[in-house]
């Protein structure tokens, strides 16, 4: 641990100088009170409220960022809002004291207390997440750190509590009963490291989402892959009913939307076997995400983020919002920072992954060139989000199904290529270097690209 914390000491003194404990109930803190007192932040405490002036709040934010850097894993393992509240608790004993009396050793103690508290909570954790993948039974399967088990097999699983542990068994049985009622037929078991309970459960749930994306990339949406998700995620109802009428007719319909219902019984193993390179590549990224052990932090985290945006886009009912999410998936993957760069990098993807020059047709016989395709993707999103185009009554230039297929192809190809790039050092953790590597590799191996649309 560092011994020189001069900058942090200065920030701590500013915080203490501009912080006060007041005997006023937090519920009585109104905007008018904050303005009249020059307060920008207030937190409830037993018997009163801790308040921060503007300079104290700014210094506190900077101090928090510095302290987090001194505790490896803290920024990943604990929600940032909780870290801030914990630091407030740790400095509470200094509030009201003379800031000039504070010394660097006070910061050292603060860092040690923060790190010790985190180490105490950051133990390996098993997270269990109900999922809707398919109604059909199949042997358990694993994608990275996520093991999926059909509900009927859970009572025979190694983690299912014995009869002697009636309380824990009751918790599992209640969860299985809820899964049955909600038609979520698979339970995901995820191993997560280096997190407190809240963040560990969150990362476990997100890891389950990312593992499910494997099947969404491997299978067409006509197989009801849109509905694949965690039970508690936004997937819509398992069935729906419509009813409308005119002066002369009544119309209605009933649809079943069970996730993966068209997969059929006995095919899950074949799907996973036929997509083994994809399963392995996604599994590596999900494992790194769950354990906080990225080899290429920027590229691998970008892929996980992009895959989640794609997962959300598939579940979206409104086409305009889905298209905005799909384009966001590409931007996140390619680490674009503006519209111009987004178009440029989509062109780079078309060339690197699909060997398409800007003037080439996007598919054989199409009047749309690769350059026009890249431009149309970005333009629709840039009109929807600022409100230039109506979200609910849009005139969208690009086809949602086609864009879904394109983003799926890019994510699928990117994660598989990333697995090869990761094992071929020396490498740079940079999207442009990665795309150049893919382009160079494909130039020496012609015919090694997916269809675009």
Tab-separated table of C-alpha atoms in Angstrom:
chain	number	residue	atom	x	y	z
A	1	UNK	CA	0.000	0.000	0.000
A	2	UNK	CA	1.175	3.521	-0.759
A	3	UNK	CA	2.356	5.645	2.144
A	4	UNK	CA	2.153	9.017	0.367
A	5	UNK	CA	-1.464	10.112	0.065
A	6	UNK	CA	-0.940	13.858	-0.203
A	7	UNK	CA	-3.575	14.418	-2.894
A	8	UNK	CA	-6.120	12.244	-1.088
A	9	UNK	CA	-5.391	14.021	2.202
A	10	UNK	CA	-6.109	17.354	0.552
A	11	UNK	CA	-9.401	16.026	-0.832
A	12	UNK	CA	-10.389	14.571	2.544
A	13	UNK	CA	-9.786	17.929	4.216
A	14	UNK	CA	-12.015	19.667	1.664
A	15	UNK	CA	-14.705	17.051	2.265
A	16	UNK	CA	-14.629	17.441	6.043
A	17	UNK	CA	-14.562	21.240	5.812
A	18	UNK	CA	-17.713	21.277	3.684
A	19	UNK	CA	-19.650	18.501	5.408
A	20	UNK	CA	-21.976	18.815	8.367
A	21	UNK	CA	-24.337	16.682	10.436
A	22	UNK	CA	-27.663	18.368	11.104
A	23	UNK	CA	-30.453	17.358	13.493
A	24	UNK	CA	-33.074	17.424	10.771
A	25	UNK	CA	-34.956	14.400	9.494
A	26	UNK	CA	-34.017	13.397	5.984
A	27	UNK	CA	-37.693	13.515	4.936
A	28	UNK	CA	-37.697	17.238	5.788
A	29	UNK	CA	-34.863	18.028	3.388
A	30	UNK	CA	-36.594	19.923	0.583
A	31	UNK	CA	-35.154	21.514	-2.591
A	32	UNK	CA	-35.820	24.945	-1.068
A	33	UNK	CA	-33.879	23.984	2.062
A	34	UNK	CA	-30.955	22.703	-0.019
A	35	UNK	CA	-30.803	25.894	-2.082
A	36	UNK	CA	-31.091	28.199	0.926
A	37	UNK	CA	-28.282	26.381	2.751
A	38	UNK	CA	-25.980	25.952	-0.245
A	39	UNK	CA	-26.244	22.165	0.008
A	40	UNK	CA	-25.999	19.848	-3.012
A	41	UNK	CA	-26.123	16.391	-1.390
A	42	UNK	CA	-27.817	14.989	1.711
A	43	UNK	CA	-27.745	11.512	3.244
A	44	UNK	CA	-29.866	10.126	6.105
A	45	UNK	CA	-28.175	9.202	9.349
A	46	UNK	CA	-29.578	8.025	12.672
A	47	UNK	CA	-31.173	11.027	14.321
A	48	UNK	CA	-30.318	13.437	11.520
A	49	UNK	CA	-28.816	14.108	8.106
A	50	UNK	CA	-25.309	14.495	6.673
A	51	UNK	CA	-25.114	17.363	4.194
A	52	UNK	CA	-22.437	18.320	1.648
A	53	UNK	CA	-21.618	21.697	0.145
A	54	UNK	CA	-20.713	21.837	-3.557
A	55	UNK	CA	-16.917	21.821	-3.137
A	56	UNK	CA	-17.169	19.010	-0.561
A	57	UNK	CA	-19.289	16.897	-2.903
A	58	UNK	CA	-16.867	17.394	-5.800
A	59	UNK	CA	-13.905	16.539	-3.566
A	60	UNK	CA	-15.739	13.495	-2.230
A	61	UNK	CA	-16.301	12.140	-5.754
A	62	UNK	CA	-12.609	12.580	-6.581
A	63	UNK	CA	-11.590	11.022	-3.265
A	64	UNK	CA	-13.848	8.028	-3.886
A	65	UNK	CA	-12.296	7.391	-7.297
A	66	UNK	CA	-8.797	7.541	-5.787
A	67	UNK	CA	-9.652	5.174	-2.939
A	68	UNK	CA	-11.265	2.686	-5.309
A	69	UNK	CA	-8.053	2.566	-7.348
A	70	UNK	CA	-6.166	1.631	-4.178
A	71	UNK	CA	-8.394	-1.431	-3.581
A	72	UNK	CA	-8.005	-3.882	-6.495
A	73	UNK	CA	-11.296	-5.433	-7.585
A	74	UNK	CA	-13.445	-3.027	-5.595
A	75	UNK	CA	-14.794	-1.165	-8.636
A	76	UNK	CA	-16.042	-4.445	-10.119
A	77	UNK	CA	-17.068	-6.234	-6.942
A	78	UNK	CA	-19.258	-3.606	-5.264
A	79	UNK	CA	-21.863	-1.277	-6.768
A	80	UNK	CA	-20.397	2.241	-6.924
A	81	UNK	CA	-23.335	3.758	-5.041
A	82	UNK	CA	-22.645	1.414	-2.123
A	83	UNK	CA	-18.929	2.237	-2.134
A	84	UNK	CA	-19.775	5.913	-1.728
A	85	UNK	CA	-22.103	5.206	1.181
A	86	UNK	CA	-19.470	3.023	2.863
A	87	UNK	CA	-16.883	5.792	2.554
A	88	UNK	CA	-19.325	8.271	4.111
A	89	UNK	CA	-19.675	5.890	7.078
A	90	UNK	CA	-15.893	5.586	7.395
A	91	UNK	CA	-15.295	9.350	7.445
A	92	UNK	CA	-18.291	10.132	9.654
A	93	UNK	CA	-16.158	10.208	12.791
A	94	UNK	CA	-14.138	13.096	11.295
A	95	UNK	CA	-17.172	15.271	10.520
A	96	UNK	CA	-17.166	18.329	12.741
A	97	UNK	CA	-13.449	18.050	13.529
A	98	UNK	CA	-10.701	20.457	12.437
A	99	UNK	CA	-9.595	19.418	8.898
A	100	UNK	CA	-6.079	20.716	9.613
A	101	UNK	CA	-5.628	17.936	12.158
A	102	UNK	CA	-6.048	15.221	9.531
A	103	UNK	CA	-2.874	13.402	8.442
A	104	UNK	CA	-1.887	11.027	5.633
A	105	UNK	CA	-2.191	8.156	8.077
A	106	UNK	CA	-5.935	8.873	8.280
A	107	UNK	CA	-6.144	8.158	4.556
A	108	UNK	CA	-4.055	5.001	5.007
A	109	UNK	CA	-6.500	3.798	7.656
A	110	UNK	CA	-9.415	4.681	5.370
A	111	UNK	CA	-7.979	2.618	2.518
A	112	UNK	CA	-7.250	-0.308	4.827
A	113	UNK	CA	-10.774	-0.293	6.278
A	114	UNK	CA	-12.319	-0.096	2.837
A	115	UNK	CA	-10.183	-2.964	1.523
A	116	UNK	CA	-10.744	-5.129	4.591
A	117	UNK	CA	-14.497	-4.718	4.393
A	118	UNK	CA	-14.455	-5.704	0.726
A	119	UNK	CA	-12.248	-8.758	1.290
A	120	UNK	CA	-14.613	-9.943	4.002
A	121	UNK	CA	-17.578	-9.951	1.602
A	122	UNK	CA	-15.894	-10.893	-1.685
A	123	UNK	CA	-16.053	-14.654	-1.304
A	124	UNK	CA	-16.797	-17.135	-4.119
A	125	UNK	CA	-20.539	-17.366	-4.666
A	126	UNK	CA	-22.931	-19.717	-6.455
A	127	UNK	CA	-25.800	-17.841	-8.059
A	128	UNK	CA	-28.984	-19.603	-9.229
A	129	UNK	CA	-31.056	-17.946	-11.944
A	130	UNK	CA	-34.366	-19.276	-13.380
A	131	UNK	CA	-34.355	-19.044	-17.185
A	132	UNK	CA	-36.712	-19.516	-20.115
A	133	UNK	CA	-34.766	-21.271	-22.877
A	134	UNK	CA	-36.916	-24.132	-24.130
A	135	UNK	CA	-39.828	-26.157	-22.735
A	136	UNK	CA	-38.165	-29.381	-23.881
A	137	UNK	CA	-36.074	-31.551	-21.525
A	138	UNK	CA	-32.418	-32.078	-22.372
A	139	UNK	CA	-29.221	-33.051	-20.552
A	140	UNK	CA	-27.538	-30.263	-18.616
A	141	UNK	CA	-25.079	-28.155	-20.600
A	142	UNK	CA	-22.446	-25.562	-19.783
A	143	UNK	CA	-21.456	-22.285	-21.436
A	144	UNK	CA	-18.423	-20.796	-19.715
A	145	UNK	CA	-19.180	-20.565	-15.972
A	146	UNK	CA	-22.922	-21.092	-16.506
A	147	UNK	CA	-24.459	-24.542	-16.087
A	148	UNK	CA	-28.039	-24.946	-17.340
A	149	UNK	CA	-30.164	-27.684	-15.757
A	150	UNK	CA	-33.689	-28.684	-16.748
A	151	UNK	CA	-36.099	-28.149	-13.854
A	152	UNK	CA	-37.077	-31.834	-13.548
A	153	UNK	CA	-33.393	-32.674	-12.986
A	154	UNK	CA	-32.739	-30.051	-10.296
A	155	UNK	CA	-33.788	-32.309	-7.352
A	156	UNK	CA	-31.057	-34.736	-8.437
A	157	UNK	CA	-28.380	-32.059	-8.923
A	158	UNK	CA	-25.329	-31.956	-6.668
A	159	UNK	CA	-26.284	-28.529	-5.276
A	160	UNK	CA	-29.853	-29.478	-4.262
A	161	UNK	CA	-30.057	-29.435	-0.434
A	162	UNK	CA	-30.509	-32.751	1.425
A	163	UNK	CA	-33.591	-33.583	3.528
A	164	UNK	CA	-31.719	-32.575	6.660
A	165	UNK	CA	-31.465	-28.980	5.399
A	166	UNK	CA	-35.193	-28.320	5.225
A	167	UNK	CA	-34.953	-24.516	5.095
A	168	UNK	CA	-32.615	-24.359	2.107
A	169	UNK	CA	-34.560	-27.138	0.363
A	170	UNK	CA	-37.770	-25.175	0.888
A	171	UNK	CA	-36.193	-22.133	-0.799
A	172	UNK	CA	-35.254	-24.223	-3.838
A	173	UNK	CA	-38.671	-25.846	-3.996
A	174	UNK	CA	-40.405	-22.459	-3.907
A	175	UNK	CA	-38.206	-21.293	-6.757
A	176	UNK	CA	-38.961	-24.433	-8.789
A	177	UNK	CA	-42.683	-23.998	-8.206
A	178	UNK	CA	-42.528	-20.421	-9.428
A	179	UNK	CA	-40.549	-21.528	-12.480
A	180	UNK	CA	-43.244	-24.070	-13.276
A	181	UNK	CA	-46.006	-21.473	-13.016
A	182	UNK	CA	-44.084	-18.979	-15.172
A	183	UNK	CA	-43.005	-21.633	-17.731
A	184	UNK	CA	-39.289	-21.100	-17.131
A	185	UNK	CA	-37.918	-24.608	-17.574
A	186	UNK	CA	-34.185	-24.153	-16.969
A	187	UNK	CA	-32.143	-23.212	-13.913
A	188	UNK	CA	-28.755	-21.566	-14.436
A	189	UNK	CA	-26.008	-22.122	-11.883
A	190	UNK	CA	-23.193	-19.572	-12.098
A	191	UNK	CA	-19.910	-19.329	-10.222
A	192	UNK	CA	-18.951	-15.716	-9.442
A	193	UNK	CA	-15.824	-14.484	-7.690
A	194	UNK	CA	-14.686	-11.241	-6.103
A	195	UNK	CA	-18.063	-9.604	-5.381
A	196	UNK	CA	-20.309	-8.771	-2.475
A	197	UNK	CA	-23.738	-10.402	-2.432
A	198	UNK	CA	-25.641	-7.705	-4.336
A	199	UNK	CA	-23.068	-7.301	-7.078
A	200	UNK	CA	-22.385	-11.060	-7.216
A	201	UNK	CA	-26.040	-11.824	-7.830
A	202	UNK	CA	-26.187	-9.100	-10.466
A	203	UNK	CA	-23.111	-10.382	-12.289
A	204	UNK	CA	-24.443	-13.942	-12.079
A	205	UNK	CA	-27.720	-12.866	-13.679
A	206	UNK	CA	-25.897	-10.946	-16.431
A	207	UNK	CA	-23.611	-13.924	-17.059
A	208	UNK	CA	-26.722	-16.062	-17.582
A	209	UNK	CA	-27.985	-13.500	-20.112
A	210	UNK	CA	-24.680	-13.570	-21.990
A	211	UNK	CA	-24.649	-17.369	-22.028
A	212	UNK	CA	-28.195	-17.379	-23.446
A	213	UNK	CA	-26.982	-15.067	-26.232
A	214	UNK	CA	-24.982	-18.065	-27.490
A	215	UNK	CA	-28.215	-19.782	-28.506
A	216	UNK	CA	-29.638	-16.556	-29.902
A	217	UNK	CA	-26.595	-16.218	-32.137
A	218	UNK	CA	-26.653	-19.877	-33.121
A	219	UNK	CA	-30.344	-20.142	-34.024
A	220	UNK	CA	-32.709	-18.105	-36.214
A	221	UNK	CA	-35.301	-15.923	-34.478
A	222	UNK	CA	-38.017	-18.119	-36.017
A	223	UNK	CA	-37.101	-20.669	-33.319
A	224	UNK	CA	-38.568	-18.322	-30.675
A	225	UNK	CA	-35.116	-17.232	-29.562
A	226	UNK	CA	-36.380	-13.710	-28.885
A	227	UNK	CA	-38.054	-14.974	-25.708
A	228	UNK	CA	-34.946	-16.678	-24.317
A	229	UNK	CA	-34.021	-14.882	-21.113
A	230	UNK	CA	-33.897	-14.947	-17.362
A	231	UNK	CA	-37.307	-15.369	-15.767
A	232	UNK	CA	-37.042	-11.915	-14.182
A	233	UNK	CA	-35.886	-10.166	-17.360
A	234	UNK	CA	-38.159	-8.303	-19.764
A	235	UNK	CA	-39.379	-11.049	-22.095
A	236	UNK	CA	-43.136	-10.471	-22.272
A	237	UNK	CA	-45.808	-13.024	-21.450
A	238	UNK	CA	-45.551	-16.693	-22.369
A	239	UNK	CA	-48.777	-16.264	-24.326
A	240	UNK	CA	-50.870	-13.391	-25.642
A	241	UNK	CA	-54.416	-12.714	-26.756
A	242	UNK	CA	-55.748	-10.003	-29.061
A	243	UNK	CA	-59.301	-8.798	-29.594
A	244	UNK	CA	-60.699	-6.071	-31.842
A	245	UNK	CA	-63.979	-5.320	-33.540
A	246	UNK	CA	-65.602	-3.263	-36.262
A	247	UNK	CA	-69.280	-2.554	-36.891
A	248	UNK	CA	-69.604	-5.864	-38.723
A	249	UNK	CA	-66.873	-8.222	-37.459
A	250	UNK	CA	-65.099	-9.407	-34.336
A	251	UNK	CA	-61.437	-10.411	-34.614
A	252	UNK	CA	-59.204	-12.134	-32.128
A	253	UNK	CA	-56.221	-14.367	-31.750
A	254	UNK	CA	-54.243	-16.385	-29.235
A	255	UNK	CA	-50.508	-17.072	-29.489
A	256	UNK	CA	-48.047	-19.107	-27.453
A	257	UNK	CA	-44.635	-17.513	-27.039
A	258	UNK	CA	-42.680	-20.061	-25.002
A	259	UNK	CA	-38.970	-19.495	-25.538
A	260	UNK	CA	-37.425	-22.022	-27.898
A	261	UNK	CA	-40.690	-23.927	-28.382
A	262	UNK	CA	-39.764	-24.804	-31.968
A	263	UNK	CA	-36.428	-26.303	-30.944
A	264	UNK	CA	-38.146	-29.602	-30.183
A	265	UNK	CA	-37.155	-32.414	-27.898
A	266	UNK	CA	-33.786	-34.099	-28.299
A	267	UNK	CA	-32.118	-31.395	-30.411
A	268	UNK	CA	-30.362	-29.197	-27.840
A	269	UNK	CA	-27.295	-31.440	-27.723
A	270	UNK	CA	-26.986	-31.387	-31.513
A	271	UNK	CA	-27.296	-27.601	-31.582
A	272	UNK	CA	-24.528	-27.164	-29.026
A	273	UNK	CA	-22.319	-29.734	-30.744
A	274	UNK	CA	-22.746	-28.146	-34.177
A	275	UNK	CA	-21.943	-24.721	-32.723
A	276	UNK	CA	-19.011	-25.858	-30.570
A	277	UNK	CA	-16.608	-23.072	-31.699
A	278	UNK	CA	-19.223	-20.432	-30.853
A	279	UNK	CA	-20.071	-22.054	-27.496
A	280	UNK	CA	-16.380	-22.214	-26.587
A	281	UNK	CA	-15.641	-18.630	-27.684
A	282	UNK	CA	-18.641	-17.102	-25.882
A	283	UNK	CA	-17.874	-19.248	-22.851
A	284	UNK	CA	-14.414	-17.693	-22.578
A	285	UNK	CA	-15.839	-14.171	-22.608
A	286	UNK	CA	-18.568	-15.025	-20.090
A	287	UNK	CA	-16.038	-16.691	-17.778
A	288	UNK	CA	-13.826	-13.601	-17.909
A	289	UNK	CA	-16.862	-11.419	-17.170
A	290	UNK	CA	-18.017	-13.536	-14.214
A	291	UNK	CA	-14.533	-13.771	-12.700
A	292	UNK	CA	-13.228	-10.310	-13.602
A	293	UNK	CA	-10.293	-11.926	-15.415
A	294	UNK	CA	-10.278	-10.404	-18.907
A	295	UNK	CA	-7.189	-11.065	-21.027
A	296	UNK	CA	-8.155	-8.222	-23.374
A	297	UNK	CA	-10.299	-6.000	-21.103
A	298	UNK	CA	-11.371	-3.455	-23.723
A	299	UNK	CA	-12.219	-5.919	-26.498
A	300	UNK	CA	-13.762	-8.645	-24.346
A	301	UNK	CA	-15.810	-6.248	-22.218
A	302	UNK	CA	-16.958	-4.494	-25.401
A	303	UNK	CA	-18.139	-7.821	-26.811
A	304	UNK	CA	-20.055	-8.640	-23.614
A	305	UNK	CA	-21.668	-5.188	-23.601
A	306	UNK	CA	-22.592	-5.478	-27.295
A	307	UNK	CA	-24.025	-8.969	-26.824
A	308	UNK	CA	-26.254	-7.677	-24.028
A	309	UNK	CA	-27.570	-4.843	-26.220
A	310	UNK	CA	-28.349	-7.441	-28.911
A	311	UNK	CA	-30.110	-9.608	-26.331
A	312	UNK	CA	-32.238	-6.626	-25.311
A	313	UNK	CA	-32.956	-5.686	-28.928
A	314	UNK	CA	-34.369	-9.127	-29.700
A	315	UNK	CA	-36.852	-8.820	-26.829
A	316	UNK	CA	-37.966	-5.340	-27.892
A	317	UNK	CA	-41.500	-5.115	-29.314
A	318	UNK	CA	-41.190	-1.739	-31.089
A	319	UNK	CA	-39.113	-1.856	-34.275
A	320	UNK	CA	-37.711	1.664	-33.981
A	321	UNK	CA	-36.386	1.037	-30.450
A	322	UNK	CA	-35.047	-2.378	-31.471
A	323	UNK	CA	-33.134	-0.810	-34.359
A	324	UNK	CA	-31.656	1.818	-32.032
A	325	UNK	CA	-30.505	-0.966	-29.688
A	326	UNK	CA	-29.070	-3.032	-32.542
A	327	UNK	CA	-27.075	-0.060	-33.813
A	328	UNK	CA	-25.949	0.637	-30.245
A	329	UNK	CA	-24.729	-2.961	-30.076
A	330	UNK	CA	-22.486	-2.293	-33.071
A	331	UNK	CA	-21.251	1.018	-31.680
A	332	UNK	CA	-20.403	-0.545	-28.332
A	333	UNK	CA	-18.605	-3.460	-29.963
A	334	UNK	CA	-16.602	-1.149	-32.226
A	335	UNK	CA	-16.025	1.456	-29.490
A	336	UNK	CA	-17.377	4.220	-31.712
A	337	UNK	CA	-17.462	7.715	-30.248
A	338	UNK	CA	-19.454	9.578	-32.905
A	339	UNK	CA	-21.528	9.047	-36.049
A	340	UNK	CA	-18.614	9.509	-38.437
A	341	UNK	CA	-16.445	6.975	-36.642
A	342	UNK	CA	-19.376	4.556	-36.311
A	343	UNK	CA	-19.881	4.524	-40.098
A	344	UNK	CA	-16.156	4.142	-40.686
A	345	UNK	CA	-15.840	1.175	-38.361
A	346	UNK	CA	-18.917	-0.561	-39.745
A	347	UNK	CA	-17.241	-0.271	-43.156
A	348	UNK	CA	-14.107	-1.810	-41.596
A	349	UNK	CA	-16.187	-4.691	-40.229
A	350	UNK	CA	-17.776	-5.300	-43.637
A	351	UNK	CA	-14.324	-5.498	-45.183
A	352	UNK	CA	-12.608	-7.477	-42.410
A	353	UNK	CA	-15.384	-9.990	-41.675
A	354	UNK	CA	-17.167	-10.212	-45.043
A	355	UNK	CA	-14.543	-9.026	-47.584
A	356	UNK	CA	-16.845	-6.245	-48.834
A	357	UNK	CA	-15.427	-3.027	-50.284
A	358	UNK	CA	-17.497	0.172	-49.938
A	359	UNK	CA	-18.740	-0.056	-53.540
A	360	UNK	CA	-19.641	-3.781	-53.371
A	361	UNK	CA	-23.321	-4.803	-53.162
A	362	UNK	CA	-24.255	-5.802	-49.629
A	363	UNK	CA	-25.562	-9.096	-51.034
A	364	UNK	CA	-25.372	-10.461	-54.545
A	365	UNK	CA	-27.808	-8.625	-56.828
A	366	UNK	CA	-28.681	-5.928	-54.278
A	367	UNK	CA	-28.673	-2.274	-55.417
A	368	UNK	CA	-27.460	-1.291	-51.918
A	369	UNK	CA	-23.709	-0.980	-51.573
A	370	UNK	CA	-21.749	-1.753	-48.405
A	371	UNK	CA	-21.112	1.970	-47.957
A	372	UNK	CA	-24.827	2.816	-48.249
A	373	UNK	CA	-25.683	0.002	-45.854
A	374	UNK	CA	-23.255	1.321	-43.212
A	375	UNK	CA	-24.661	4.826	-43.606
A	376	UNK	CA	-28.295	3.710	-43.308
A	377	UNK	CA	-27.629	1.806	-40.075
A	378	UNK	CA	-26.224	4.860	-38.344
A	379	UNK	CA	-28.685	7.371	-39.799
A	380	UNK	CA	-31.819	5.617	-38.529
A	381	UNK	CA	-30.550	5.599	-34.950
A	382	UNK	CA	-29.358	9.207	-35.193
A	383	UNK	CA	-32.899	10.229	-36.175
A	384	UNK	CA	-34.783	8.115	-33.627
A	385	UNK	CA	-32.887	9.029	-30.462
A	386	UNK	CA	-32.945	12.856	-30.798
A	387	UNK	CA	-36.619	12.750	-31.810
A	388	UNK	CA	-36.076	13.791	-35.441
A	389	UNK	CA	-38.056	10.678	-36.366
A	390	UNK	CA	-41.072	9.499	-34.383
A	391	UNK	CA	-40.405	6.472	-32.216
A	392	UNK	CA	-43.985	5.228	-32.448
A	393	UNK	CA	-44.653	6.145	-36.097
A	394	UNK	CA	-41.240	5.872	-37.708
A	395	UNK	CA	-40.270	5.804	-41.373
A	396	UNK	CA	-37.371	3.402	-41.004
A	397	UNK	CA	-35.098	2.885	-43.963
A	398	UNK	CA	-33.531	-0.387	-42.830
A	399	UNK	CA	-35.291	-3.698	-42.296
A	400	UNK	CA	-35.277	-4.882	-38.670
A	401	UNK	CA	-34.946	-8.575	-39.548
A	402	UNK	CA	-32.029	-7.829	-41.854
A	403	UNK	CA	-30.291	-5.698	-39.248
A	404	UNK	CA	-30.789	-8.378	-36.582
A	405	UNK	CA	-29.187	-10.919	-38.877
A	406	UNK	CA	-26.303	-8.589	-39.643
A	407	UNK	CA	-25.589	-7.781	-35.986
A	408	UNK	CA	-25.866	-11.479	-35.151
A	409	UNK	CA	-23.318	-12.294	-37.863
A	410	UNK	CA	-20.935	-9.611	-36.610
A	411	UNK	CA	-21.177	-10.700	-32.959
A	412	UNK	CA	-20.807	-14.355	-33.888
A	413	UNK	CA	-17.802	-13.725	-36.088
A	414	UNK	CA	-16.239	-11.244	-33.655
A	415	UNK	CA	-16.274	-13.569	-30.641
A	416	UNK	CA	-14.859	-16.495	-32.617
A	417	UNK	CA	-12.116	-14.325	-34.128
A	418	UNK	CA	-11.447	-12.859	-30.686
A	419	UNK	CA	-10.718	-16.339	-29.360
A	420	UNK	CA	-8.041	-16.745	-32.035
A	421	UNK	CA	-6.695	-13.227	-31.557
A	422	UNK	CA	-6.389	-13.826	-27.811
A	423	UNK	CA	-4.204	-16.894	-28.367
A	424	UNK	CA	-1.950	-15.255	-30.977
A	425	UNK	CA	0.257	-12.788	-29.121
A	426	UNK	CA	1.706	-10.273	-29.390
A	427	UNK	CA	-1.652	-8.517	-29.552
A	428	UNK	CA	-3.033	-5.054	-28.808
A	429	UNK	CA	-6.217	-4.531	-26.821
A	430	UNK	CA	-7.565	-2.245	-29.526
A	431	UNK	CA	-10.468	-2.598	-31.973
A	432	UNK	CA	-8.563	-1.250	-34.960
A	433	UNK	CA	-5.639	-3.603	-34.359
A	434	UNK	CA	-8.097	-6.483	-33.974
A	435	UNK	CA	-9.887	-5.703	-37.253
A	436	UNK	CA	-6.549	-5.383	-39.066
A	437	UNK	CA	-5.529	-8.781	-37.665
A	438	UNK	CA	-8.779	-10.335	-38.912
A	439	UNK	CA	-8.364	-8.716	-42.339
A	440	UNK	CA	-4.767	-9.938	-42.609
A	441	UNK	CA	-5.696	-13.462	-41.540
A	442	UNK	CA	-8.591	-13.657	-43.992
A	443	UNK	CA	-6.404	-12.383	-46.827
A	444	UNK	CA	-4.240	-15.469	-46.365
A	445	UNK	CA	-7.317	-17.720	-45.987
A	446	UNK	CA	-9.784	-16.673	-48.720
A	447	UNK	CA	-13.368	-17.857	-48.430
A	448	UNK	CA	-13.383	-17.679	-44.633
A	449	UNK	CA	-16.285	-15.259	-44.053
A	450	UNK	CA	-19.944	-15.467	-43.116
A	451	UNK	CA	-22.759	-14.352	-45.375
A	452	UNK	CA	-23.764	-10.808	-44.539
A	453	UNK	CA	-27.540	-10.873	-44.786
